[in-house]
Short mmCIF file of C-alpha atoms and ligand atoms in Angstrom, two decimals:
data_model
loop_
_atom_site.label_atom_id
_atom_site.label_comp_id
_atom_site.label_asym_id
_atom_site.label_seq_id
_atom_site.Cartn_x
_atom_site.Cartn_y
_atom_site.Cartn_z
CA MET A 1 -10.40 29.07 -7.88
CA PRO A 2 -12.55 26.32 -5.91
CA LEU A 3 -16.21 27.62 -5.02
CA ASP A 4 -18.63 24.52 -4.86
CA ILE A 5 -22.49 25.84 -4.39
CA VAL A 6 -25.02 24.11 -2.92
CA ILE A 7 -28.56 24.98 -3.16
CA GLY A 8 -32.24 23.63 -2.93
CA ALA A 9 -33.86 22.80 -6.30
CA GLN A 10 -37.60 22.80 -4.98
CA TRP A 11 -39.46 24.72 -2.33
CA GLY A 12 -37.06 24.49 -0.15
CA ASP A 13 -36.20 21.19 2.70
CA GLU A 14 -34.45 19.29 -0.27
CA GLY A 15 -31.93 17.93 2.22
CA LYS A 16 -29.31 20.52 1.55
CA GLY A 17 -27.89 20.32 5.17
CA ARG A 18 -27.13 16.56 4.84
CA PHE A 19 -25.40 17.12 1.40
CA VAL A 20 -23.27 20.37 2.59
CA ASP A 21 -22.35 18.37 5.62
CA LEU A 22 -20.71 15.52 3.08
CA LEU A 23 -18.73 17.82 1.08
CA ALA A 24 -17.69 19.74 4.01
CA ALA A 25 -15.28 16.77 4.52
CA ASN A 26 -13.40 18.13 1.60
CA ALA A 27 -14.09 21.86 2.33
CA ASP A 28 -11.67 24.61 4.15
CA TYR A 29 -14.59 26.79 4.53
CA VAL A 30 -18.30 26.56 4.42
CA ALA A 31 -20.38 29.51 3.77
CA ARG A 32 -24.27 30.22 4.13
CA PHE A 33 -25.06 33.18 1.69
CA ASN A 34 -28.48 34.28 1.97
CA GLY A 35 -31.46 34.03 4.53
CA GLY A 36 -31.52 33.57 8.42
CA ASP A 37 -33.36 31.76 10.46
CA ASN A 38 -36.38 30.55 8.51
CA ALA A 39 -33.79 27.80 7.78
CA GLY A 40 -33.95 24.44 9.49
CA HIS A 41 -31.29 22.43 7.77
CA THR A 42 -30.73 18.76 9.41
CA VAL A 43 -27.49 17.24 9.71
CA THR A 44 -27.56 13.37 11.11
CA VAL A 45 -24.06 11.74 11.74
CA GLY A 46 -24.17 8.47 13.84
CA LYS A 47 -26.78 9.19 16.45
CA GLN A 48 -26.63 12.73 16.41
CA THR A 49 -28.88 14.97 14.84
CA PHE A 50 -28.32 18.85 14.20
CA LYS A 51 -31.29 21.07 13.46
CA LEU A 52 -29.06 24.30 12.18
CA HIS A 53 -30.84 27.73 11.42
CA LEU A 54 -28.12 30.34 10.75
CA VAL A 55 -24.65 28.58 11.47
CA PRO A 56 -23.48 26.79 8.21
CA SER A 57 -23.75 23.12 8.10
CA GLY A 58 -20.21 22.48 7.98
CA VAL A 59 -19.66 23.52 11.60
CA VAL A 60 -20.20 19.58 13.04
CA HIS A 61 -16.69 19.34 10.98
CA PRO A 62 -13.89 20.31 13.29
CA HIS A 63 -11.76 21.22 10.39
CA ALA A 64 -13.88 23.78 8.62
CA VAL A 65 -14.43 26.91 9.15
CA SER A 66 -17.87 28.83 9.10
CA MET A 67 -18.77 32.06 7.29
CA ILE A 68 -22.18 33.99 7.23
CA GLY A 69 -22.16 35.92 4.61
CA ASN A 70 -23.15 39.64 3.65
CA GLY A 71 -26.61 38.12 1.77
CA VAL A 72 -27.67 36.71 5.23
CA VAL A 73 -30.21 38.56 7.94
CA VAL A 74 -28.77 37.45 11.44
CA ASN A 75 -31.44 37.27 14.42
CA PRO A 76 -28.92 37.72 17.45
CA ALA A 77 -30.84 36.10 19.92
CA THR A 78 -31.45 32.43 17.72
CA LEU A 79 -27.66 32.47 16.78
CA LEU A 80 -26.27 32.48 20.23
CA SER A 81 -28.78 30.32 21.24
CA GLU A 82 -27.77 27.88 18.13
CA LEU A 83 -24.32 29.04 19.49
CA ASP A 84 -24.89 27.51 22.84
CA PHE A 85 -26.74 24.24 21.47
CA LEU A 86 -23.66 23.59 19.24
CA ARG A 87 -21.48 23.49 22.70
CA SER A 88 -23.37 21.38 24.59
CA MET A 89 -23.30 18.85 22.04
CA GLY A 90 -19.73 19.56 22.10
CA ILE A 91 -18.84 21.45 19.31
CA SER A 92 -16.29 23.97 19.51
CA VAL A 93 -17.36 27.57 18.12
CA THR A 94 -14.95 30.49 18.63
CA PRO A 95 -14.13 33.10 16.45
CA GLU A 96 -11.81 31.19 14.96
CA ARG A 97 -14.36 28.86 13.46
CA LEU A 98 -17.28 31.38 12.88
CA CYS A 99 -17.04 34.57 11.41
CA ILE A 100 -20.25 36.80 10.54
CA SER A 101 -20.07 39.29 7.76
CA TYR A 102 -20.32 43.08 8.84
CA ALA A 103 -22.22 43.65 5.68
CA ALA A 104 -25.16 41.33 7.11
CA HIS A 105 -28.27 42.84 8.44
CA LEU A 106 -30.04 42.32 11.56
CA ILE A 107 -33.03 41.13 12.36
CA THR A 108 -35.07 42.95 15.29
CA PRO A 109 -37.72 42.56 17.66
CA GLY A 110 -39.47 45.29 15.22
CA HIS A 111 -38.89 42.73 12.30
CA LEU A 112 -40.52 39.73 14.19
CA ALA A 113 -43.37 42.28 15.15
CA LEU A 114 -43.83 43.50 11.71
CA ASP A 115 -43.79 40.05 10.05
CA LYS A 116 -46.73 38.85 12.46
CA ALA A 117 -48.58 42.31 11.52
CA GLN A 118 -48.05 41.99 7.99
CA GLU A 119 -49.77 38.46 8.18
CA GLU A 120 -52.33 38.85 10.04
CA GLN A 121 -53.47 41.57 7.55
CA ARG A 122 -53.24 39.54 4.72
CA GLY A 123 -55.73 37.38 6.00
CA LYS A 124 -56.59 34.58 3.37
CA THR A 125 -53.67 35.73 0.91
CA LYS A 126 -51.09 35.43 3.92
CA LEU A 127 -47.86 33.74 2.41
CA GLY A 128 -47.40 31.39 5.27
CA THR A 129 -44.31 32.53 6.52
CA THR A 130 -42.05 31.29 9.07
CA LEU A 131 -42.90 34.57 10.78
CA ARG A 132 -38.74 34.85 11.57
CA GLY A 133 -39.14 38.72 10.72
CA ILE A 134 -37.10 37.90 7.19
CA GLY A 135 -39.49 40.08 5.00
CA PRO A 136 -39.35 43.02 7.15
CA ALA A 137 -35.33 42.77 7.57
CA TYR A 138 -34.87 42.80 3.73
CA THR A 139 -37.39 45.46 3.36
CA ASP A 140 -35.60 47.06 5.67
CA LYS A 141 -32.07 46.64 3.65
CA VAL A 142 -33.55 47.23 0.40
CA THR A 143 -34.95 51.05 1.68
CA ARG A 144 -31.38 51.39 3.08
CA SER A 145 -32.86 51.88 6.86
CA GLY A 146 -31.40 48.83 8.36
CA LEU A 147 -29.37 47.72 11.09
CA ARG A 148 -26.03 45.93 9.85
CA LEU A 149 -23.87 43.86 11.93
CA GLY A 150 -20.98 46.29 11.95
CA GLN A 151 -22.52 48.24 13.82
CA MET A 152 -22.54 46.32 16.89
CA LEU A 153 -18.86 47.57 16.96
CA ASP A 154 -19.65 50.54 18.59
CA GLN A 155 -22.39 49.74 21.37
CA GLU A 156 -23.59 53.11 22.48
CA ALA A 157 -24.39 54.12 18.98
CA PHE A 158 -25.62 51.01 18.10
CA ALA A 159 -27.82 51.04 21.21
CA ASP A 160 -29.50 54.67 20.13
CA ALA A 161 -29.94 53.19 16.34
CA VAL A 162 -31.71 50.60 17.62
CA GLU A 163 -33.56 52.31 19.91
CA GLU A 164 -34.48 55.02 16.65
CA HIS A 165 -35.28 52.03 14.80
CA ILE A 166 -38.15 50.49 17.39
CA GLU A 167 -39.46 53.97 17.39
CA VAL A 168 -39.96 54.02 13.52
CA VAL A 169 -41.30 50.47 13.62
CA ASN A 170 -43.85 51.21 16.60
CA LYS A 171 -45.19 54.25 13.84
CA GLN A 172 -46.01 51.15 11.83
CA LEU A 173 -46.86 48.75 13.67
CA THR A 174 -49.76 51.35 15.74
CA GLY A 175 -50.37 53.48 12.87
CA ILE A 176 -51.05 50.48 10.12
CA TYR A 177 -51.57 47.44 11.38
CA GLY A 178 -53.30 48.52 14.75
CA ALA A 179 -51.01 46.34 16.74
CA GLU A 180 -49.41 46.96 20.28
CA PRO A 181 -45.99 49.12 20.11
CA LEU A 182 -42.65 47.87 21.46
CA ASP A 183 -40.38 49.02 24.34
CA SER A 184 -37.80 50.25 22.51
CA HIS A 185 -35.34 50.86 25.73
CA LYS A 186 -35.78 47.40 26.50
CA ALA A 187 -35.65 46.26 22.53
CA ALA A 188 -31.90 48.37 22.33
CA GLY A 189 -30.72 47.67 25.97
CA GLU A 190 -31.26 43.83 24.85
CA MET A 191 -29.71 44.19 21.31
CA ALA A 192 -26.59 46.17 23.27
CA GLU A 193 -26.01 42.88 25.33
CA TYR A 194 -26.16 40.56 22.17
CA ALA A 195 -23.85 43.14 20.33
CA ARG A 196 -21.14 42.12 23.28
CA LYS A 197 -21.23 38.88 22.61
CA LEU A 198 -21.36 38.97 18.84
CA ALA A 199 -18.64 41.58 18.32
CA PRO A 200 -15.33 38.71 18.78
CA TYR A 201 -17.29 37.25 15.66
CA ILE A 202 -17.81 40.21 13.22
CA ALA A 203 -15.14 39.96 10.27
CA ASP A 204 -14.50 41.05 6.53
CA VAL A 205 -16.18 37.68 5.32
CA SER A 206 -14.98 38.56 1.61
CA THR A 207 -11.76 39.56 2.04
CA ILE A 208 -11.10 36.21 3.96
CA LEU A 209 -12.84 34.26 1.20
CA HIS A 210 -11.56 36.06 -1.65
CA HIS A 211 -7.63 35.19 0.03
CA ALA A 212 -8.59 31.85 0.71
CA LEU A 213 -9.82 31.04 -2.97
CA LYS A 214 -6.66 32.75 -4.22
CA ASP A 215 -4.35 30.64 -1.68
CA GLY A 216 -6.35 27.27 -3.84
CA ARG A 217 -8.68 26.45 -0.53
CA ARG A 218 -11.97 24.93 -1.01
CA VAL A 219 -14.76 26.75 0.07
CA LEU A 220 -18.24 25.75 -0.30
CA ALA A 221 -21.48 27.61 0.13
CA GLU A 222 -24.00 26.67 1.67
CA GLY A 223 -27.87 27.94 0.26
CA ALA A 224 -30.96 28.23 2.48
CA GLN A 225 -34.85 27.76 0.96
CA GLY A 226 -35.05 26.75 -2.51
CA THR A 227 -34.73 28.22 -6.56
CA LEU A 228 -38.55 28.36 -6.35
CA LEU A 229 -38.57 30.81 -3.36
CA ASP A 230 -36.31 33.02 -4.48
CA LEU A 231 -37.56 36.65 -4.94
CA ASP A 232 -36.74 36.76 -8.18
CA HIS A 233 -37.08 33.63 -9.96
CA GLY A 234 -39.77 31.74 -7.81
CA THR A 235 -43.65 31.61 -6.98
CA TYR A 236 -43.93 35.27 -6.83
CA PRO A 237 -45.54 36.32 -4.51
CA TYR A 238 -45.07 33.14 -2.25
CA VAL A 239 -41.07 33.57 -2.00
CA THR A 240 -39.03 34.55 0.28
CA SER A 241 -37.20 37.74 0.49
CA SER A 242 -33.69 36.73 -0.86
CA ASN A 243 -32.07 35.04 -3.61
CA PRO A 244 -31.18 31.18 -2.86
CA THR A 245 -30.15 30.76 -6.18
CA ALA A 246 -26.35 29.94 -7.06
CA PRO A 247 -25.57 33.72 -8.66
CA GLY A 248 -27.13 34.46 -4.72
CA ALA A 249 -24.18 33.00 -3.58
CA LEU A 250 -21.33 35.52 -5.30
CA VAL A 251 -23.55 38.17 -4.55
CA GLY A 252 -24.31 36.94 -0.74
CA LEU A 253 -20.26 36.68 0.24
CA GLY A 254 -18.99 38.99 -1.78
CA LEU A 255 -17.31 37.13 -4.58
CA GLY A 256 -16.81 37.77 -7.96
CA VAL A 257 -17.93 35.49 -10.77
CA GLY A 258 -15.28 33.25 -12.43
CA CYS A 259 -14.36 31.10 -9.03
CA VAL A 260 -17.22 28.51 -9.43
CA GLU A 261 -16.67 24.82 -9.96
CA ARG A 262 -19.49 23.10 -9.11
CA VAL A 263 -23.31 23.54 -8.68
CA ILE A 264 -24.84 21.23 -7.17
CA ALA A 265 -28.70 20.88 -6.81
CA VAL A 266 -30.57 19.09 -4.68
CA THR A 267 -33.66 17.98 -5.08
CA LYS A 268 -35.91 15.46 -3.18
CA ALA A 269 -37.41 12.51 -5.03
CA PHE A 270 -40.99 13.94 -4.65
CA GLN A 271 -41.88 17.86 -4.11
CA THR A 272 -42.78 19.49 -1.19
CA ARG A 273 -43.81 22.66 0.21
CA VAL A 274 -44.23 25.06 3.36
CA GLY A 275 -46.57 27.92 3.36
CA GLU A 276 -49.18 28.94 0.58
CA GLY A 277 -48.57 29.23 -2.90
CA SER A 278 -49.69 26.86 -6.30
CA PHE A 279 -48.19 23.52 -6.12
CA PRO A 280 -49.27 21.96 -9.51
CA THR A 281 -48.13 18.09 -8.42
CA GLU A 282 -49.44 18.33 -4.95
CA VAL A 283 -51.60 15.14 -3.37
CA SER A 284 -53.94 15.08 -0.69
CA GLY A 285 -55.80 11.86 1.23
CA LYS A 286 -54.09 8.81 1.27
CA ALA A 287 -51.49 9.43 -0.78
CA ALA A 288 -49.96 12.80 0.62
CA ILE A 289 -50.23 10.52 4.06
CA ARG A 290 -47.90 8.14 2.43
CA LEU A 291 -45.55 10.36 1.02
CA ARG A 292 -45.55 13.15 3.87
CA GLY A 293 -45.57 10.04 6.73
CA THR A 294 -46.75 10.71 9.90
CA GLY A 295 -44.40 12.30 12.39
CA GLU A 296 -43.01 8.45 13.70
CA ASN A 297 -40.00 9.14 11.44
CA PRO A 298 -37.29 11.66 11.80
CA TRP A 299 -37.56 12.62 8.23
CA ASP A 300 -41.16 12.55 8.12
CA GLU A 301 -42.24 15.72 6.29
CA PHE A 302 -43.28 18.21 9.30
CA GLY A 303 -40.82 21.30 9.25
CA THR A 304 -37.77 22.10 10.57
CA THR A 305 -38.40 25.42 11.79
CA THR A 306 -42.00 25.74 12.45
CA GLY A 307 -43.01 22.23 12.70
CA ARG A 308 -46.07 22.40 10.09
CA PRO A 309 -47.02 18.99 8.18
CA ARG A 310 -45.64 20.07 4.68
CA ARG A 311 -47.56 19.54 1.52
CA VAL A 312 -46.29 17.04 -0.61
CA GLY A 313 -46.83 15.50 -4.48
CA TRP A 314 -45.08 14.02 -7.12
CA LEU A 315 -41.57 15.08 -8.63
CA ASP A 316 -42.51 17.89 -11.15
CA MET A 317 -39.94 18.26 -14.33
CA VAL A 318 -41.06 21.24 -15.08
CA LEU A 319 -40.11 23.02 -12.51
CA LEU A 320 -36.83 20.53 -12.03
CA ARG A 321 -36.00 21.63 -15.43
CA TYR A 322 -36.20 25.10 -14.77
CA SER A 323 -34.23 25.21 -11.37
CA THR A 324 -31.05 23.56 -13.09
CA ARG A 325 -31.35 26.15 -16.03
CA ILE A 326 -31.80 29.10 -13.58
CA ASN A 327 -28.85 28.00 -11.29
CA ASP A 328 -26.74 26.62 -14.00
CA ALA A 329 -26.50 23.30 -12.48
CA THR A 330 -23.79 21.11 -12.72
CA GLU A 331 -25.27 18.43 -11.22
CA ILE A 332 -28.19 16.86 -9.51
CA ALA A 333 -28.55 15.61 -5.66
CA LEU A 334 -30.97 13.83 -5.26
CA THR A 335 -32.50 12.70 -1.93
CA LYS A 336 -35.18 10.76 0.12
CA LEU A 337 -35.25 7.90 -2.61
CA ASP A 338 -35.97 5.09 -0.01
CA VAL A 339 -38.89 6.80 0.97
CA LEU A 340 -40.33 5.63 -2.57
CA SER A 341 -40.23 2.11 -1.72
CA GLY A 342 -42.80 0.26 -1.71
CA LEU A 343 -44.96 2.05 -4.04
CA ASN A 344 -46.18 0.08 -7.11
CA MET A 345 -46.11 3.25 -9.27
CA ILE A 346 -44.22 6.36 -9.49
CA LYS A 347 -45.54 9.75 -10.96
CA ILE A 348 -43.23 11.97 -12.31
CA CYS A 349 -44.75 15.47 -14.39
CA VAL A 350 -43.45 15.67 -17.63
CA GLY A 351 -45.08 18.71 -18.50
CA TYR A 352 -48.31 20.81 -18.17
CA HIS A 353 -51.86 21.15 -20.05
CA ASP A 354 -52.28 25.42 -19.64
CA GLN A 355 -56.03 25.53 -18.94
CA SER A 356 -56.30 29.32 -18.89
CA VAL A 357 -58.45 31.13 -21.58
CA THR A 358 -55.57 33.50 -22.17
CA SER A 359 -53.12 30.64 -22.85
CA ARG A 360 -50.70 31.64 -25.48
CA LYS A 361 -49.99 27.89 -26.22
CA THR A 362 -51.28 24.82 -26.95
CA GLY A 363 -50.47 21.05 -26.65
CA ILE A 364 -48.05 19.83 -23.66
CA LEU A 365 -46.03 22.36 -22.20
CA SER A 366 -42.46 21.10 -21.00
CA GLU A 367 -41.11 24.78 -20.29
CA LEU A 368 -42.90 27.95 -18.31
CA PRO A 369 -43.71 30.35 -20.81
CA LEU A 370 -43.63 33.05 -18.14
CA GLY A 371 -41.75 31.91 -15.64
CA PRO A 372 -43.45 29.40 -12.09
CA GLY A 373 -45.48 33.06 -10.96
CA SER A 374 -48.77 31.90 -11.43
CA LEU A 375 -48.65 27.64 -11.80
CA ASP A 376 -52.75 27.88 -10.82
CA THR A 377 -53.70 27.13 -14.24
CA TYR A 378 -51.51 24.50 -15.48
CA GLU A 379 -52.94 20.77 -15.41
CA PRO A 380 -49.87 18.46 -14.96
CA VAL A 381 -48.79 15.89 -17.30
CA PHE A 382 -47.91 12.70 -15.79
CA GLU A 383 -45.50 9.64 -16.80
CA GLU A 384 -46.37 6.62 -13.91
CA MET A 385 -43.25 4.42 -13.87
CA PRO A 386 -43.18 0.99 -12.04
CA GLY A 387 -41.78 0.93 -8.42
CA TRP A 388 -39.76 -1.55 -6.38
CA ASP A 389 -40.37 -2.67 -2.94
CA ALA A 390 -36.96 -3.57 -1.46
CA ASP A 391 -35.84 -0.91 1.53
CA LEU A 392 -33.15 0.95 0.01
CA GLN A 393 -31.66 2.64 3.00
CA SER A 394 -28.69 0.39 3.27
CA VAL A 395 -27.88 0.32 -0.40
CA ARG A 396 -24.74 1.67 -1.47
CA ARG A 397 -23.62 0.92 -4.61
CA TRP A 398 -25.61 1.84 -8.13
CA GLU A 399 -25.55 -1.95 -9.45
CA ASP A 400 -27.31 -3.02 -6.12
CA LEU A 401 -30.57 -0.42 -6.96
CA PRO A 402 -33.32 -2.00 -7.95
CA GLU A 403 -33.46 -1.31 -11.89
CA GLU A 404 -36.87 0.23 -10.96
CA ALA A 405 -35.25 2.90 -8.81
CA ARG A 406 -32.37 3.38 -11.22
CA ASN A 407 -35.03 3.86 -14.61
CA TYR A 408 -36.52 6.68 -12.48
CA ILE A 409 -32.68 8.66 -11.98
CA LEU A 410 -32.22 8.20 -15.35
CA ARG A 411 -35.96 9.52 -16.50
CA ILE A 412 -34.73 12.90 -14.12
CA GLU A 413 -31.45 12.78 -15.97
CA GLU A 414 -32.92 12.54 -18.81
CA LEU A 415 -35.51 15.53 -18.36
CA SER A 416 -33.57 17.86 -16.00
CA GLU A 417 -30.51 17.30 -18.82
CA THR A 418 -28.20 17.13 -15.77
CA PRO A 419 -26.34 14.53 -14.08
CA VAL A 420 -27.35 12.90 -11.02
CA ARG A 421 -24.19 12.36 -9.08
CA MET A 422 -25.23 11.28 -5.80
CA VAL A 423 -28.22 9.68 -4.00
CA SER A 424 -29.02 9.68 -1.03
CA VAL A 425 -30.93 6.95 0.41
CA GLY A 426 -31.53 8.06 4.51
CA PRO A 427 -30.62 10.69 6.56
CA GLU A 428 -27.14 9.53 7.70
CA ARG A 429 -24.39 10.74 6.24
CA GLY A 430 -23.08 7.41 4.85
CA GLN A 431 -26.53 6.60 3.65
CA LEU A 432 -25.45 7.84 -0.11
CA VAL A 433 -24.69 5.95 -3.59
CA GLU A 434 -22.24 8.18 -5.38
CA ILE A 435 -22.29 7.58 -9.12
CA THR A 436 -19.79 7.67 -11.44
P1 LIG B 1 -32.85 20.77 4.13
O1 LIG B 1 -33.49 22.61 4.69
O2 LIG B 1 -33.03 21.39 3.02
O3 LIG B 1 -31.35 21.38 4.94
O4 LIG B 1 -34.00 20.02 4.90
P2 LIG B 1 -34.23 19.83 5.97
O5 LIG B 1 -33.47 19.15 7.21
O6 LIG B 1 -35.20 20.53 6.16
O7 LIG B 1 -35.27 18.73 5.49
C1 LIG B 1 -34.30 17.16 5.06
C2 LIG B 1 -35.21 16.41 5.98
O8 LIG B 1 -34.98 14.61 5.45
C3 LIG B 1 -34.33 15.93 7.31
O9 LIG B 1 -34.97 15.25 7.82
C4 LIG B 1 -32.96 15.12 6.55
O10 LIG B 1 -32.32 14.62 8.08
C5 LIG B 1 -34.11 13.98 5.82
N1 LIG B 1 -33.11 13.50 5.23
C6 LIG B 1 -32.20 13.95 4.17
N2 LIG B 1 -31.94 13.02 3.05
C7 LIG B 1 -33.10 12.07 2.97
C8 LIG B 1 -32.49 10.54 2.58
O11 LIG B 1 -32.20 10.76 1.68
N3 LIG B 1 -33.66 9.83 3.45
C9 LIG B 1 -34.23 9.91 4.25
N4 LIG B 1 -35.48 9.19 4.91
N5 LIG B 1 -34.29 11.49 5.12
C10 LIG B 1 -33.83 12.14 4.58
P1 LIG B 2 -34.75 25.54 4.25
O1 LIG B 2 -33.35 26.58 4.09
C1 LIG B 2 -38.94 25.73 3.31
C2 LIG B 2 -41.00 29.53 2.88
C3 LIG B 2 -42.04 29.85 3.93
C4 LIG B 2 -42.97 30.21 3.45
C5 LIG B 2 -42.01 31.62 2.45
C6 LIG B 2 -41.81 33.13 2.92
O2 LIG B 2 -35.01 24.87 5.49
O3 LIG B 2 -34.88 24.98 3.32
P2 LIG B 2 -40.29 33.53 5.05
O4 LIG B 2 -39.99 33.36 6.40
O5 LIG B 2 -39.04 33.12 4.31
O6 LIG B 2 -40.40 34.98 4.79
O7 LIG B 2 -41.78 32.57 4.19
O8 LIG B 2 -40.65 30.54 2.30
N1 LIG B 2 -39.87 28.91 3.69
C7 LIG B 2 -39.20 27.78 3.84
N2 LIG B 2 -39.76 26.96 3.23
N3 LIG B 2 -37.60 25.52 3.65
C8 LIG B 2 -37.04 26.76 4.16
O9 LIG B 2 -35.94 26.90 4.66
C9 LIG B 2 -37.81 27.84 4.23
N4 LIG B 2 -37.72 29.06 4.36
C10 LIG B 2 -38.56 29.82 4.04
O10 LIG B 2 -43.02 28.41 4.76
O11 LIG B 2 -43.71 29.86 2.31
MG1 LIG B 3 -35.23 22.69 5.76
#
């Protein structure tokens, strides 16, 4: 039963979209299992660039059927404009090519307003969310007061449920946050219109995928965000509200254990983060500009969804080892190796010194004693490796990579105890070195 799972091994934006696009060439179904339109996945095919937020990155392939699983939270307005965008790019998206789980939860204008109000109230301790209503939508799911896609099939009852939901949200907005209330009647009307448009796409994704796997069809699960943003296993509370890790694919698609073949952990050749939270290997000043870029290349480190400059730093192998363990990764897909060309020296974090007064361990830590919750007291221990000058963007074979680049990859394999099977050297589909 061949299910392959692509997950982010860092704080998101690792380049999952480009690898899903690549692997979708051999998949019958491509399925998103977590998060919502907080995700921004970039796929570059020739001169065309697709920035996808909710629709799986496999949609670019005409043969692959796209699925949105029960673990996803769906903003119907964003989804419909994404479908329009895809059609404008010449991609057919019909109910035969896209199915959305009846059990996926909806993001409403109420959730968007709550996300904003909560971030404002947090003030200095804000999380730096994408303001897409993600946290409030998952909160309603967990407190069993959420709205699910399946409810859209009875439009009248759905409109009533939306109106009731917005009235509850209004009590929170005005009573707790001192924010303006929303027009519940107007919101219900808008959501009912979205329901009319989305109804043909609503299906039982779990059952479809179960039968597909039983028949030997290939399913590719596409994670959003990354392991360090996982609600349970990430840098809590500076995380998202879903489980972007590999087991999240099973829960978020309604599949049992035992069907998984490959778990592909995508990681950049350095480290980035958008939003707040600790980041031990972060660099600033000129070094940061060098890794981030200034925005002149399409791949420079500015958020796909929010446009915010990403924080940047050196590759953190303590965290990558943790990620490959949490996901039981069968392999690593390394992205953006080309960005490191031209550096005399590359730093790689191989351990931490614990600077806290309550430290339980001395010496260099290569594992996290209490997970990645609080990394603030850790001082990274770096190893320095020689860099290379050559532009890598046209390299396609392992033996054509500079020796220094090969040594960097081998050191990543050694420290993570996981094979690096694919290395990308540019954003385009074919800019890839496969390691056999
Ligand atoms: P995702 O959220 O994990 O899918 O990643 P994003 O799409 O948000 O960010 C990755 C960015 O890096 C996008 O602009 C990609 O086009 C770009 N990218 C991916 N792989 C490579 C690569 O190997 N080299 C370069 N230069 N850019 C890449
Ligand atoms: P992709 O799929 C990078 C971050 C936000 C914030 C935290 C919580 O493109 O890798 P949320 O809006 O989810 O409540 O914000 O998570 N975040 C991401 N960072 N890539 C993403 O998605 C992200 N989705 C959320 O910046 O720090
Ligand atoms: Mg992204």
